[in-house]
């Protein structure tokens, strides 16, 4: 058995979020020189079960094995018609992780570093395209590159999000959103702090907003927060000053 190749595959599984549970089975299949094999496991995210089937194939001389792709399926125990499936491809041990796959299939977006055909690295947001399928029935992946102009930090800046006031909490928020998670945030309102969930929406250059039950609500409730808060925090002296300026303006117009 090519131990170096086996260790590379195990490291890839670990980095992609599949853990070490499959290592023993992987060793057995490689030692048996099985030309092509599949290994399965399940994860649970947000109280939903995701089944994965990982595909391995030997090279021409059967000395090297490759982890080419995996199938992911979100299982709904009580209603199989709601099940969602997608195949994700792996390139040299790199690709969409197990959790990112779940987030993409749930309809959210993931930010990844990718490599083009010229072996140059670039950043892009990925989303699954429900309207366009491949010949095999797989959803095509939309890419929103850096030059598309989606700046997540600018979108949520100045909206009264408490977590953005602390550098570590801020880093955690952006890291989570880039992995495709629906991230909980705390927003300062005139009548006190409120909890929401947000997720990145690169297509429309904004964020999606959810309540504590993950029901989608109007973005204006978040995007208009800073304006509303600012209005409500005006002091009496500021209001009087503004009123006096208006009166002076009206007098000057009348005297002309």
PDB file of C-alpha atoms in Angstrom:
ATOM      1  CA  UNK A   1       0.000   0.000   0.000  1.00  0.00           C
ATOM      2  CA  UNK A   2       1.193   3.485  -0.874  1.00  0.00           C
ATOM      3  CA  UNK A   3       1.172   4.920   2.656  1.00  0.00           C
ATOM      4  CA  UNK A   4       1.991   8.440   1.462  1.00  0.00           C
ATOM      5  CA  UNK A   5      -1.027   8.406  -0.846  1.00  0.00           C
ATOM      6  CA  UNK A   6      -3.240   6.991   1.931  1.00  0.00           C
ATOM      7  CA  UNK A   7      -2.117   9.710   4.355  1.00  0.00           C
ATOM      8  CA  UNK A   8      -2.827  12.403   1.768  1.00  0.00           C
ATOM      9  CA  UNK A   9      -6.369  11.056   1.305  1.00  0.00           C
ATOM     10  CA  UNK A  10      -6.957  10.948   5.073  1.00  0.00           C
ATOM     11  CA  UNK A  11      -5.742  14.528   5.445  1.00  0.00           C
ATOM     12  CA  UNK A  12      -8.080  15.574   2.621  1.00  0.00           C
ATOM     13  CA  UNK A  13     -11.036  13.917   4.358  1.00  0.00           C
ATOM     14  CA  UNK A  14     -10.180  15.696   7.599  1.00  0.00           C
ATOM     15  CA  UNK A  15      -9.816  19.113   5.919  1.00  0.00           C
ATOM     16  CA  UNK A  16     -13.106  18.630   4.073  1.00  0.00           C
ATOM     17  CA  UNK A  17     -14.988  17.976   7.295  1.00  0.00           C
ATOM     18  CA  UNK A  18     -15.422  14.195   7.047  1.00  0.00           C
ATOM     19  CA  UNK A  19     -13.304  13.459  10.106  1.00  0.00           C
ATOM     20  CA  UNK A  20     -11.391  10.227  10.686  1.00  0.00           C
ATOM     21  CA  UNK A  21     -14.246   7.684  10.849  1.00  0.00           C
ATOM     22  CA  UNK A  22     -13.560   6.388   7.343  1.00  0.00           C
ATOM     23  CA  UNK A  23      -9.807   5.860   7.745  1.00  0.00           C
ATOM     24  CA  UNK A  24      -9.948   2.140   8.589  1.00  0.00           C
ATOM     25  CA  UNK A  25     -12.276   1.360   5.679  1.00  0.00           C
ATOM     26  CA  UNK A  26     -10.120   3.453   3.371  1.00  0.00           C
ATOM     27  CA  UNK A  27      -7.005   1.479   4.354  1.00  0.00           C
ATOM     28  CA  UNK A  28      -8.792  -1.856   3.764  1.00  0.00           C
ATOM     29  CA  UNK A  29      -9.972  -0.895   0.287  1.00  0.00           C
ATOM     30  CA  UNK A  30      -6.568   0.455  -0.742  1.00  0.00           C
ATOM     31  CA  UNK A  31      -4.779  -2.619   0.644  1.00  0.00           C
ATOM     32  CA  UNK A  32      -7.168  -4.856  -1.271  1.00  0.00           C
ATOM     33  CA  UNK A  33      -6.389  -2.840  -4.415  1.00  0.00           C
ATOM     34  CA  UNK A  34     -10.079  -2.343  -5.149  1.00  0.00           C
ATOM     35  CA  UNK A  35     -10.149  -0.468  -8.497  1.00  0.00           C
ATOM     36  CA  UNK A  36     -13.060   1.761  -7.509  1.00  0.00           C
ATOM     37  CA  UNK A  37     -15.003   2.054  -4.264  1.00  0.00           C
ATOM     38  CA  UNK A  38     -17.416   4.238  -2.261  1.00  0.00           C
ATOM     39  CA  UNK A  39     -17.473   5.101   1.431  1.00  0.00           C
ATOM     40  CA  UNK A  40     -20.520   6.500   3.190  1.00  0.00           C
ATOM     41  CA  UNK A  41     -21.197   8.439   6.373  1.00  0.00           C
ATOM     42  CA  UNK A  42     -23.743  10.899   7.803  1.00  0.00           C
ATOM     43  CA  UNK A  43     -23.558  14.245   9.594  1.00  0.00           C
ATOM     44  CA  UNK A  44     -26.220  16.298  11.343  1.00  0.00           C
ATOM     45  CA  UNK A  45     -26.473  20.060  10.915  1.00  0.00           C
ATOM     46  CA  UNK A  46     -29.239  22.250  12.330  1.00  0.00           C
ATOM     47  CA  UNK A  47     -31.201  19.125  13.295  1.00  0.00           C
ATOM     48  CA  UNK A  48     -31.108  17.876   9.695  1.00  0.00           C
ATOM     49  CA  UNK A  49     -29.364  14.688   8.557  1.00  0.00           C
ATOM     50  CA  UNK A  50     -26.998  14.778   5.592  1.00  0.00           C
ATOM     51  CA  UNK A  51     -25.857  11.499   3.985  1.00  0.00           C
ATOM     52  CA  UNK A  52     -22.569  11.521   2.087  1.00  0.00           C
ATOM     53  CA  UNK A  53     -21.216   9.003  -0.402  1.00  0.00           C
ATOM     54  CA  UNK A  54     -17.520   9.500  -1.200  1.00  0.00           C
ATOM     55  CA  UNK A  55     -16.087   8.170  -4.478  1.00  0.00           C
ATOM     56  CA  UNK A  56     -12.515   6.826  -4.755  1.00  0.00           C
ATOM     57  CA  UNK A  57     -10.774   5.498  -7.827  1.00  0.00           C
ATOM     58  CA  UNK A  58      -7.377   3.941  -8.492  1.00  0.00           C
ATOM     59  CA  UNK A  59      -4.979   5.360 -11.059  1.00  0.00           C
ATOM     60  CA  UNK A  60      -3.848   3.405 -14.111  1.00  0.00           C
ATOM     61  CA  UNK A  61      -1.171   1.431 -12.217  1.00  0.00           C
ATOM     62  CA  UNK A  62      -3.367   1.094  -9.073  1.00  0.00           C
ATOM     63  CA  UNK A  63      -0.557   2.515  -6.946  1.00  0.00           C
ATOM     64  CA  UNK A  64      -2.316   5.849  -6.435  1.00  0.00           C
ATOM     65  CA  UNK A  65      -5.919   6.460  -5.389  1.00  0.00           C
ATOM     66  CA  UNK A  66      -7.913   9.617  -5.990  1.00  0.00           C
ATOM     67  CA  UNK A  67     -10.844  11.116  -4.109  1.00  0.00           C
ATOM     68  CA  UNK A  68     -12.771  12.547  -7.063  1.00  0.00           C
ATOM     69  CA  UNK A  69     -16.184  13.575  -5.767  1.00  0.00           C
ATOM     70  CA  UNK A  70     -18.880  13.025  -3.185  1.00  0.00           C
ATOM     71  CA  UNK A  71     -22.668  12.923  -3.276  1.00  0.00           C
ATOM     72  CA  UNK A  72     -24.578  14.755  -0.556  1.00  0.00           C
ATOM     73  CA  UNK A  73     -28.213  14.237   0.322  1.00  0.00           C
ATOM     74  CA  UNK A  74     -30.251  16.170   2.904  1.00  0.00           C
ATOM     75  CA  UNK A  75     -32.699  13.619   4.231  1.00  0.00           C
ATOM     76  CA  UNK A  76     -36.200  14.495   5.421  1.00  0.00           C
ATOM     77  CA  UNK A  77     -37.438  11.503   7.400  1.00  0.00           C
ATOM     78  CA  UNK A  78     -41.146  12.380   7.160  1.00  0.00           C
ATOM     79  CA  UNK A  79     -41.212  13.633   3.580  1.00  0.00           C
ATOM     80  CA  UNK A  80     -38.698  12.177   1.125  1.00  0.00           C
ATOM     81  CA  UNK A  81     -39.976  14.491  -1.632  1.00  0.00           C
ATOM     82  CA  UNK A  82     -38.218  17.333   0.181  1.00  0.00           C
ATOM     83  CA  UNK A  83     -34.840  15.557   0.001  1.00  0.00           C
ATOM     84  CA  UNK A  84     -32.108  17.582  -1.703  1.00  0.00           C
ATOM     85  CA  UNK A  85     -29.147  15.987  -3.496  1.00  0.00           C
ATOM     86  CA  UNK A  86     -26.020  17.366  -5.098  1.00  0.00           C
ATOM     87  CA  UNK A  87     -22.640  16.065  -6.267  1.00  0.00           C
ATOM     88  CA  UNK A  88     -19.524  18.043  -5.349  1.00  0.00           C
ATOM     89  CA  UNK A  89     -16.196  17.535  -7.117  1.00  0.00           C
ATOM     90  CA  UNK A  90     -12.793  17.481  -5.451  1.00  0.00           C
ATOM     91  CA  UNK A  91      -9.581  18.783  -7.023  1.00  0.00           C
ATOM     92  CA  UNK A  92      -6.320  17.603  -5.459  1.00  0.00           C
ATOM     93  CA  UNK A  93      -7.889  17.330  -2.024  1.00  0.00           C
ATOM     94  CA  UNK A  94      -9.567  20.743  -2.238  1.00  0.00           C
ATOM     95  CA  UNK A  95     -13.225  21.593  -2.645  1.00  0.00           C
ATOM     96  CA  UNK A  96     -16.471  22.369  -0.865  1.00  0.00           C
ATOM     97  CA  UNK A  97     -16.484  21.008   2.696  1.00  0.00           C
ATOM     98  CA  UNK A  98     -19.220  18.804   4.175  1.00  0.00           C
ATOM     99  CA  UNK A  99     -20.783  21.741   6.074  1.00  0.00           C
ATOM    100  CA  UNK A 100     -20.446  24.110   3.113  1.00  0.00           C
ATOM    101  CA  UNK A 101     -22.237  21.534   0.946  1.00  0.00           C
ATOM    102  CA  UNK A 102     -25.130  21.506   3.415  1.00  0.00           C
ATOM    103  CA  UNK A 103     -25.267  25.318   3.406  1.00  0.00           C
ATOM    104  CA  UNK A 104     -25.257  25.476  -0.390  1.00  0.00           C
ATOM    105  CA  UNK A 105     -28.064  22.906  -0.637  1.00  0.00           C
ATOM    106  CA  UNK A 106     -30.032  24.933   1.910  1.00  0.00           C
ATOM    107  CA  UNK A 107     -29.904  27.848  -0.560  1.00  0.00           C
ATOM    108  CA  UNK A 108     -27.131  29.939   0.992  1.00  0.00           C
ATOM    109  CA  UNK A 109     -23.847  31.159  -0.503  1.00  0.00           C
ATOM    110  CA  UNK A 110     -20.266  30.138   0.274  1.00  0.00           C
ATOM    111  CA  UNK A 111     -17.058  32.119  -0.238  1.00  0.00           C
ATOM    112  CA  UNK A 112     -14.100  30.061  -1.502  1.00  0.00           C
ATOM    113  CA  UNK A 113     -10.593  30.424  -2.815  1.00  0.00           C
ATOM    114  CA  UNK A 114     -10.501  28.657  -6.168  1.00  0.00           C
ATOM    115  CA  UNK A 115      -7.903  27.850  -8.834  1.00  0.00           C
ATOM    116  CA  UNK A 116      -8.448  28.496 -12.551  1.00  0.00           C
ATOM    117  CA  UNK A 117      -7.119  26.517 -15.521  1.00  0.00           C
ATOM    118  CA  UNK A 118      -3.903  28.590 -15.482  1.00  0.00           C
ATOM    119  CA  UNK A 119      -3.373  27.483 -11.848  1.00  0.00           C
ATOM    120  CA  UNK A 120      -4.030  31.025 -10.590  1.00  0.00           C
ATOM    121  CA  UNK A 121      -5.892  31.466  -7.299  1.00  0.00           C
ATOM    122  CA  UNK A 122      -8.948  33.721  -7.034  1.00  0.00           C
ATOM    123  CA  UNK A 123     -11.802  34.442  -4.601  1.00  0.00           C
ATOM    124  CA  UNK A 124     -15.475  33.905  -5.426  1.00  0.00           C
ATOM    125  CA  UNK A 125     -18.877  33.425  -3.849  1.00  0.00           C
ATOM    126  CA  UNK A 126     -20.643  30.224  -4.880  1.00  0.00           C
ATOM    127  CA  UNK A 127     -24.363  29.479  -5.028  1.00  0.00           C
ATOM    128  CA  UNK A 128     -26.335  26.586  -6.481  1.00  0.00           C
ATOM    129  CA  UNK A 129     -28.413  27.449  -9.541  1.00  0.00           C
ATOM    130  CA  UNK A 130     -31.888  25.939  -9.130  1.00  0.00           C
ATOM    131  CA  UNK A 131     -32.854  26.871 -12.680  1.00  0.00           C
ATOM    132  CA  UNK A 132     -29.945  25.300 -14.577  1.00  0.00           C
ATOM    133  CA  UNK A 133     -28.958  21.641 -14.325  1.00  0.00           C
ATOM    134  CA  UNK A 134     -26.156  19.583 -15.834  1.00  0.00           C
ATOM    135  CA  UNK A 135     -26.901  16.570 -18.035  1.00  0.00           C
ATOM    136  CA  UNK A 136     -26.625  14.354 -14.949  1.00  0.00           C
ATOM    137  CA  UNK A 137     -29.224  16.449 -13.058  1.00  0.00           C
ATOM    138  CA  UNK A 138     -26.720  18.250 -10.862  1.00  0.00           C
ATOM    139  CA  UNK A 139     -27.379  21.924 -10.130  1.00  0.00           C
ATOM    140  CA  UNK A 140     -24.848  24.177 -11.803  1.00  0.00           C
ATOM    141  CA  UNK A 141     -22.753  26.395  -9.560  1.00  0.00           C
ATOM    142  CA  UNK A 142     -22.860  30.162 -10.013  1.00  0.00           C
ATOM    143  CA  UNK A 143     -19.647  32.075  -9.389  1.00  0.00           C
ATOM    144  CA  UNK A 144     -19.646  35.687  -8.214  1.00  0.00           C
ATOM    145  CA  UNK A 145     -16.049  36.802  -8.635  1.00  0.00           C
ATOM    146  CA  UNK A 146     -14.268  39.593  -6.809  1.00  0.00           C
ATOM    147  CA  UNK A 147     -14.887  42.036  -9.672  1.00  0.00           C
ATOM    148  CA  UNK A 148     -18.659  41.469  -9.322  1.00  0.00           C
ATOM    149  CA  UNK A 149     -18.508  44.073  -6.566  1.00  0.00           C
ATOM    150  CA  UNK A 150     -20.084  42.323  -3.600  1.00  0.00           C
ATOM    151  CA  UNK A 151     -18.544  43.702  -0.408  1.00  0.00           C
ATOM    152  CA  UNK A 152     -20.148  41.944   2.562  1.00  0.00           C
ATOM    153  CA  UNK A 153     -18.425  44.154   5.120  1.00  0.00           C
ATOM    154  CA  UNK A 154     -19.783  47.345   3.529  1.00  0.00           C
ATOM    155  CA  UNK A 155     -23.277  45.859   3.313  1.00  0.00           C
ATOM    156  CA  UNK A 156     -23.618  45.293   7.063  1.00  0.00           C
ATOM    157  CA  UNK A 157     -21.462  48.173   8.328  1.00  0.00           C
ATOM    158  CA  UNK A 158     -23.282  50.902  10.244  1.00  0.00           C
ATOM    159  CA  UNK A 159     -26.376  48.814  10.898  1.00  0.00           C
ATOM    160  CA  UNK A 160     -26.026  48.720  14.667  1.00  0.00           C
ATOM    161  CA  UNK A 161     -24.718  45.140  14.778  1.00  0.00           C
ATOM    162  CA  UNK A 162     -23.150  44.744  18.215  1.00  0.00           C
ATOM    163  CA  UNK A 163     -20.776  41.930  17.217  1.00  0.00           C
ATOM    164  CA  UNK A 164     -18.986  44.234  14.771  1.00  0.00           C
ATOM    165  CA  UNK A 165     -17.841  46.425  17.659  1.00  0.00           C
ATOM    166  CA  UNK A 166     -15.460  43.733  18.944  1.00  0.00           C
ATOM    167  CA  UNK A 167     -12.583  42.687  16.607  1.00  0.00           C
ATOM    168  CA  UNK A 168     -12.688  38.980  17.515  1.00  0.00           C
ATOM    169  CA  UNK A 169     -16.484  38.744  17.361  1.00  0.00           C
ATOM    170  CA  UNK A 170     -16.385  40.610  14.040  1.00  0.00           C
ATOM    171  CA  UNK A 171     -13.886  38.109  12.580  1.00  0.00           C
ATOM    172  CA  UNK A 172     -16.085  35.229  13.775  1.00  0.00           C
ATOM    173  CA  UNK A 173     -19.158  36.737  12.102  1.00  0.00           C
ATOM    174  CA  UNK A 174     -17.467  37.162   8.716  1.00  0.00           C
ATOM    175  CA  UNK A 175     -15.781  33.754   8.883  1.00  0.00           C
ATOM    176  CA  UNK A 176     -19.134  32.112   9.599  1.00  0.00           C
ATOM    177  CA  UNK A 177     -20.962  34.004   6.837  1.00  0.00           C
ATOM    178  CA  UNK A 178     -18.271  33.080   4.303  1.00  0.00           C
ATOM    179  CA  UNK A 179     -18.768  29.406   5.149  1.00  0.00           C
ATOM    180  CA  UNK A 180     -22.416  29.829   4.200  1.00  0.00           C
ATOM    181  CA  UNK A 181     -23.867  29.755   7.694  1.00  0.00           C
ATOM    182  CA  UNK A 182     -26.926  31.668   8.823  1.00  0.00           C
ATOM    183  CA  UNK A 183     -25.183  33.709  11.509  1.00  0.00           C
ATOM    184  CA  UNK A 184     -26.916  35.089  14.601  1.00  0.00           C
ATOM    185  CA  UNK A 185     -26.355  38.789  15.267  1.00  0.00           C
ATOM    186  CA  UNK A 186     -27.484  41.328  17.861  1.00  0.00           C
ATOM    187  CA  UNK A 187     -28.841  44.630  16.576  1.00  0.00           C
ATOM    188  CA  UNK A 188     -29.233  47.807  18.623  1.00  0.00           C
ATOM    189  CA  UNK A 189     -32.740  49.282  18.306  1.00  0.00           C
ATOM    190  CA  UNK A 190     -34.203  52.315  20.015  1.00  0.00           C
ATOM    191  CA  UNK A 191     -36.307  49.968  22.179  1.00  0.00           C
ATOM    192  CA  UNK A 192     -33.421  47.591  23.015  1.00  0.00           C
ATOM    193  CA  UNK A 193     -31.303  44.861  21.438  1.00  0.00           C
ATOM    194  CA  UNK A 194     -32.869  42.327  19.074  1.00  0.00           C
ATOM    195  CA  UNK A 195     -31.543  38.983  17.766  1.00  0.00           C
ATOM    196  CA  UNK A 196     -31.597  38.103  14.076  1.00  0.00           C
ATOM    197  CA  UNK A 197     -29.953  35.660  11.703  1.00  0.00           C
ATOM    198  CA  UNK A 198     -28.320  36.842   8.488  1.00  0.00           C
ATOM    199  CA  UNK A 199     -26.782  35.074   5.502  1.00  0.00           C
ATOM    200  CA  UNK A 200     -24.800  36.440   2.562  1.00  0.00           C
ATOM    201  CA  UNK A 201     -26.625  37.140  -0.690  1.00  0.00           C
ATOM    202  CA  UNK A 202     -23.974  37.990  -3.307  1.00  0.00           C
ATOM    203  CA  UNK A 203     -26.380  37.906  -6.264  1.00  0.00           C
ATOM    204  CA  UNK A 204     -28.294  40.947  -5.004  1.00  0.00           C
ATOM    205  CA  UNK A 205     -25.291  42.394  -3.140  1.00  0.00           C
ATOM    206  CA  UNK A 206     -27.046  42.319   0.219  1.00  0.00           C
ATOM    207  CA  UNK A 207     -27.825  39.922   3.079  1.00  0.00           C
ATOM    208  CA  UNK A 208     -30.913  37.839   3.802  1.00  0.00           C
ATOM    209  CA  UNK A 209     -32.533  38.440   7.171  1.00  0.00           C
ATOM    210  CA  UNK A 210     -34.305  35.861   9.369  1.00  0.00           C
ATOM    211  CA  UNK A 211     -36.043  35.890  12.745  1.00  0.00           C
ATOM    212  CA  UNK A 212     -35.210  33.528  15.634  1.00  0.00           C
ATOM    213  CA  UNK A 213     -37.320  30.781  13.985  1.00  0.00           C
ATOM    214  CA  UNK A 214     -35.375  31.179  10.723  1.00  0.00           C
ATOM    215  CA  UNK A 215     -38.376  32.729   8.969  1.00  0.00           C
ATOM    216  CA  UNK A 216     -37.316  35.217   6.328  1.00  0.00           C
ATOM    217  CA  UNK A 217     -38.221  38.826   7.121  1.00  0.00           C
ATOM    218  CA  UNK A 218     -37.796  42.098   5.250  1.00  0.00           C
ATOM    219  CA  UNK A 219     -34.216  43.287   4.984  1.00  0.00           C
ATOM    220  CA  UNK A 220     -35.378  46.842   5.653  1.00  0.00           C
ATOM    221  CA  UNK A 221     -35.748  45.915   9.323  1.00  0.00           C
ATOM    222  CA  UNK A 222     -31.958  45.567   9.460  1.00  0.00           C
ATOM    223  CA  UNK A 223     -30.831  47.808   6.604  1.00  0.00           C
ATOM    224  CA  UNK A 224     -32.857  50.742   7.938  1.00  0.00           C
ATOM    225  CA  UNK A 225     -31.819  50.242  11.550  1.00  0.00           C
ATOM    226  CA  UNK A 226     -29.032  52.813  11.683  1.00  0.00           C
ATOM    227  CA  UNK A 227     -31.242  55.527  10.155  1.00  0.00           C
ATOM    228  CA  UNK A 228     -34.126  54.845  12.516  1.00  0.00           C
ATOM    229  CA  UNK A 229     -31.837  54.659  15.531  1.00  0.00           C
ATOM    230  CA  UNK A 230     -30.131  57.914  14.607  1.00  0.00           C
ATOM    231  CA  UNK A 231     -33.479  59.713  14.309  1.00  0.00           C
ATOM    232  CA  UNK A 232     -34.691  58.384  17.618  1.00  0.00           C
ATOM    233  CA  UNK A 233     -31.494  59.398  19.403  1.00  0.00           C
ATOM    234  CA  UNK A 234     -31.682  63.119  18.533  1.00  0.00           C
ATOM    235  CA  UNK A 235     -31.500  65.311  21.606  1.00  0.00           C
ATOM    236  CA  UNK A 236     -34.087  68.058  22.292  1.00  0.00           C
ATOM    237  CA  UNK A 237     -31.445  70.720  21.665  1.00  0.00           C
ATOM    238  CA  UNK A 238     -30.701  69.225  18.236  1.00  0.00           C
ATOM    239  CA  UNK A 239     -34.388  69.265  17.355  1.00  0.00           C
ATOM    240  CA  UNK A 240     -34.769  72.885  18.524  1.00  0.00           C
ATOM    241  CA  UNK A 241     -31.690  73.940  16.589  1.00  0.00           C
ATOM    242  CA  UNK A 242     -33.069  72.345  13.438  1.00  0.00           C
ATOM    243  CA  UNK A 243     -36.447  74.059  13.972  1.00  0.00           C
ATOM    244  CA  UNK A 244     -34.792  77.466  14.442  1.00  0.00           C
ATOM    245  CA  UNK A 245     -32.788  77.037  11.239  1.00  0.00           C
ATOM    246  CA  UNK A 246     -35.998  76.262   9.332  1.00  0.00           C
ATOM    247  CA  UNK A 247     -37.677  79.402  10.751  1.00  0.00           C
ATOM    248  CA  UNK A 248     -34.678  81.549   9.819  1.00  0.00           C
ATOM    249  CA  UNK A 249     -34.685  80.071   6.324  1.00  0.00           C
ATOM    250  CA  UNK A 250     -38.387  80.891   5.889  1.00  0.00           C
ATOM    251  CA  UNK A 251     -37.849  84.510   7.132  1.00  0.00           C
ATOM    252  CA  UNK A 252     -34.978  85.078   4.722  1.00  0.00           C
ATOM    253  CA  UNK A 253     -37.076  83.820   1.818  1.00  0.00           C
ATOM    254  CA  UNK A 254     -39.974  86.126   2.761  1.00  0.00           C
ATOM    255  CA  UNK A 255     -37.711  89.184   2.954  1.00  0.00           C
ATOM    256  CA  UNK A 256     -36.325  88.741  -0.561  1.00  0.00           C
TER     257      UNK A 256
END
